[in-house]
XYZ file of C-alpha atoms in Angstrom:
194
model
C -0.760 17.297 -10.790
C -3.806 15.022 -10.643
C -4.306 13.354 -14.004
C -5.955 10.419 -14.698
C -3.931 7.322 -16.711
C -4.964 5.000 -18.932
C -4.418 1.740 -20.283
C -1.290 1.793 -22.487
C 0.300 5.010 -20.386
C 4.101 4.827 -19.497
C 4.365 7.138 -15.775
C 8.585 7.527 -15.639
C 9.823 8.917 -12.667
C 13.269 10.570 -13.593
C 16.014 10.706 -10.942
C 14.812 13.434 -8.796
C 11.221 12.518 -8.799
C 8.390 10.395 -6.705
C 4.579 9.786 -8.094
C 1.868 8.334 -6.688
C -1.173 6.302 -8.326
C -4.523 5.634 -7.525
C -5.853 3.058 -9.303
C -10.076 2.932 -10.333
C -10.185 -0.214 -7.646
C -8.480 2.172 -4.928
C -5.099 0.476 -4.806
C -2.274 2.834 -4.712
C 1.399 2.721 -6.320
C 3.640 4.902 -4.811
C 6.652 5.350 -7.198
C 10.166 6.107 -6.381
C 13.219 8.146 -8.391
C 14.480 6.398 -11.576
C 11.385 3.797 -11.869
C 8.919 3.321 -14.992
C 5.976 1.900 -14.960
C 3.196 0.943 -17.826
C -1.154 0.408 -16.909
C -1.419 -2.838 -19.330
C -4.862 -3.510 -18.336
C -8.115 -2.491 -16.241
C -7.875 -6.126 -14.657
C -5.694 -4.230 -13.602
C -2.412 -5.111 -14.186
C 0.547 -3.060 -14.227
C 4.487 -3.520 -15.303
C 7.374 -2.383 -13.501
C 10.071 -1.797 -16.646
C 12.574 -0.733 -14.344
C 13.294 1.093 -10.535
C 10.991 0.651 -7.415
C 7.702 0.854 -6.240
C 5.381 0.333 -3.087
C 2.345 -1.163 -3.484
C -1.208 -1.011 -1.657
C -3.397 -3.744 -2.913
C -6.970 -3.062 -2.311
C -8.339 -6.900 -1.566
C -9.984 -8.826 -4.328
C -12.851 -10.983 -3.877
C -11.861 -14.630 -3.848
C -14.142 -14.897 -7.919
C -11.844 -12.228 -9.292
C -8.472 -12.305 -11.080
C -5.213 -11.497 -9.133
C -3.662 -7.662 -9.495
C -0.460 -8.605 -11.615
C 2.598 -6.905 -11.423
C 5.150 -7.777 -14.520
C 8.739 -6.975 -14.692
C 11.243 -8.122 -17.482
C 12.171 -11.423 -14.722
C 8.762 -12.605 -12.911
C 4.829 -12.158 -12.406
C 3.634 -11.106 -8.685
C 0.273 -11.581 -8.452
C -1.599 -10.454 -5.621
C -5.173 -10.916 -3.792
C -4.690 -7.581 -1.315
C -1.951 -6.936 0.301
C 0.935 -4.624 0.596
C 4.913 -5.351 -0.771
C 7.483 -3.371 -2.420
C 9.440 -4.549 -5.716
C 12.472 -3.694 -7.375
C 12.921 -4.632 -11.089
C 16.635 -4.125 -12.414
C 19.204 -7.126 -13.086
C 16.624 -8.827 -11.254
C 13.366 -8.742 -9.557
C 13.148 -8.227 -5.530
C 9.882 -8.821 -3.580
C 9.299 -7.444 0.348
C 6.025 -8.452 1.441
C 4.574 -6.060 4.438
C 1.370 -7.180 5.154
C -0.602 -10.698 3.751
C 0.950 -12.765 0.863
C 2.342 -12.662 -2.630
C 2.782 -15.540 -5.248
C 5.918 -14.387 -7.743
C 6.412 -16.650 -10.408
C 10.055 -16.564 -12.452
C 10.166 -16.190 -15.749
C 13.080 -17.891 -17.143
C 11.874 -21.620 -15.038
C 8.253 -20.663 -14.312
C 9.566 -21.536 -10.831
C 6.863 -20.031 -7.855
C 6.901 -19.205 -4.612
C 4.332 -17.653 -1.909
C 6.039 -14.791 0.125
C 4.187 -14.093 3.130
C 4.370 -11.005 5.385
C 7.830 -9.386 6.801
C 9.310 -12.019 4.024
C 11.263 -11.320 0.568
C 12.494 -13.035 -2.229
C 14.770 -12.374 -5.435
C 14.924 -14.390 -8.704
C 18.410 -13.456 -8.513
C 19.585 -16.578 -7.090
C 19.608 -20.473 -8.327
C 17.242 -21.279 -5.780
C 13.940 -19.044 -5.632
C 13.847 -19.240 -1.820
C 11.801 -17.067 0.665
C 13.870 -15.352 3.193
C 12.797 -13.393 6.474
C 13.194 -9.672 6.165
C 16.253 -8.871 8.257
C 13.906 -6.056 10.336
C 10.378 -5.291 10.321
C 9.530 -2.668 7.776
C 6.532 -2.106 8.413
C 5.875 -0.321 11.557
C 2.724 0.101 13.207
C 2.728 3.175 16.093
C -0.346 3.626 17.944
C -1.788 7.097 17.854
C -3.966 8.729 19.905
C -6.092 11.662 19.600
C -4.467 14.581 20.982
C -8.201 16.351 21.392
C -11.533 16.078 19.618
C -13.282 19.009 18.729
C -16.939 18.160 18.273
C -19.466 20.370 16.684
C -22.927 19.689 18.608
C -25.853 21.800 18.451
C -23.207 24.656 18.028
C -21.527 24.498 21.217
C -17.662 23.028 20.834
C -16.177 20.412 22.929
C -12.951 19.530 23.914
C -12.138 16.112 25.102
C -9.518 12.917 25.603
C -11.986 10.497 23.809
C -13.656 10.492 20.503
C -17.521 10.894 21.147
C -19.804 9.760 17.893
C -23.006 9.551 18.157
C -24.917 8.408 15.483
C -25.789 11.119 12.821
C -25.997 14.056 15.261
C -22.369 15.054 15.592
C -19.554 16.551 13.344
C -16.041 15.379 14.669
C -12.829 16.125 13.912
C -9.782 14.485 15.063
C -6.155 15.835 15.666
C -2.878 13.749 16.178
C 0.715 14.465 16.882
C 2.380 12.404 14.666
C 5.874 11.468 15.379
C 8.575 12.269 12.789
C 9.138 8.627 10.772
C 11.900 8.793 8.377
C 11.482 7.407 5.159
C 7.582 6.547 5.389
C 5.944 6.150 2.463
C 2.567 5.718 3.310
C 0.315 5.352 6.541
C -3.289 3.828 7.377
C -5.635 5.112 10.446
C -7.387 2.026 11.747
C -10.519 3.390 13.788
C -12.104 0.961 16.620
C -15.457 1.917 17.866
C -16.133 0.939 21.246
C -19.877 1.101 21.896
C -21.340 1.423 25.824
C -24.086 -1.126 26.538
């Protein structure tokens, strides 16, 4: 159900269930089983009490404060970008796409995790690693038809025709079965004739 938190609300996700959080500056927090998390502040800033969660940064402009993500062990805080973290014993950072500064708590210790890397402040040494395989996968799609609406009469073709304000158009894909995705993003390219 689609209800709207607000600062100060606790969303728990109990064993058998997922949410999924859009945030007023469009970033979205995808929950998974077992996790908690609490809005702290319209900045915003959010923290992960326990479990994991995905996270799609909206980008900040450089004059505004970082999204911050608190668990009980470290502060991520992020400009736009999109990484995963796990808070239990310990926190655990994969960074996807762009770059993430996560700060320990316990020695103030930072470090800047950059795409396809992780970290943990599990270990002595706050050290970025490479993610052993890419997690984020990027599959290029392409429209299996258009179906465009103009002056009544429907069209059926292999490329995507826009033009300008005159046309209605509606794209389909087959999408190939990805297990375990969480969450996708359709990059459009326009290619204009001269």
């Amino acid at each position: 159900p689609r209800s709207p938190i607000q600062i100060g609300d606790c969303v728990t996700c109990d064993d058998n269930t997922q949410a999924m959080l859009r945030l007023s500056d469009g970033s979205i927090l995808s929950m998974e089983p077992g996790s908690q998390l609490t809005l702290i502040s319209d900045r915003p800033e959010v923290r992960l009490q326990q479990g994991e969660a995905f996270f799609e940064i909206v980008p900040r402009r450089t004059d505004a404060p970082a999204f911050q993500v608190r668990t009980g062990h470290s502060t991520v805080a992020v400009m736009g970008t999109v990484f995963s973290l796990v808070a239990n014993g310990h926190t655990e950072l994969k960074v996807y796409e762009g770059s993430v500064t996560l700060t320990r708590h316990s020695d103030r210790a930072t470090v800047e995790v950059g795409s396809q890397q992780m970290a943990t402040t599990g270990t002595q040494d706050l050290a970025v690693e490479e993610l052993a395989q890419a997690s984020l996968k990027i599959v290029r799609l392409l429209p299996t038809d258009d179906v465009t609406l103009d002056r009544g009469q429907r069209e059926c073709s292999s490329r995507l025709k826009v033009e300008g304000q005159r046309r209605i158009v509606y794209l389909r894909f087959d999408l190939p079965a990805v297990k375990g995705l969480r969450s996708a993003k359709l990059r459009l390219t326009q290619d204009v004739d001269a």
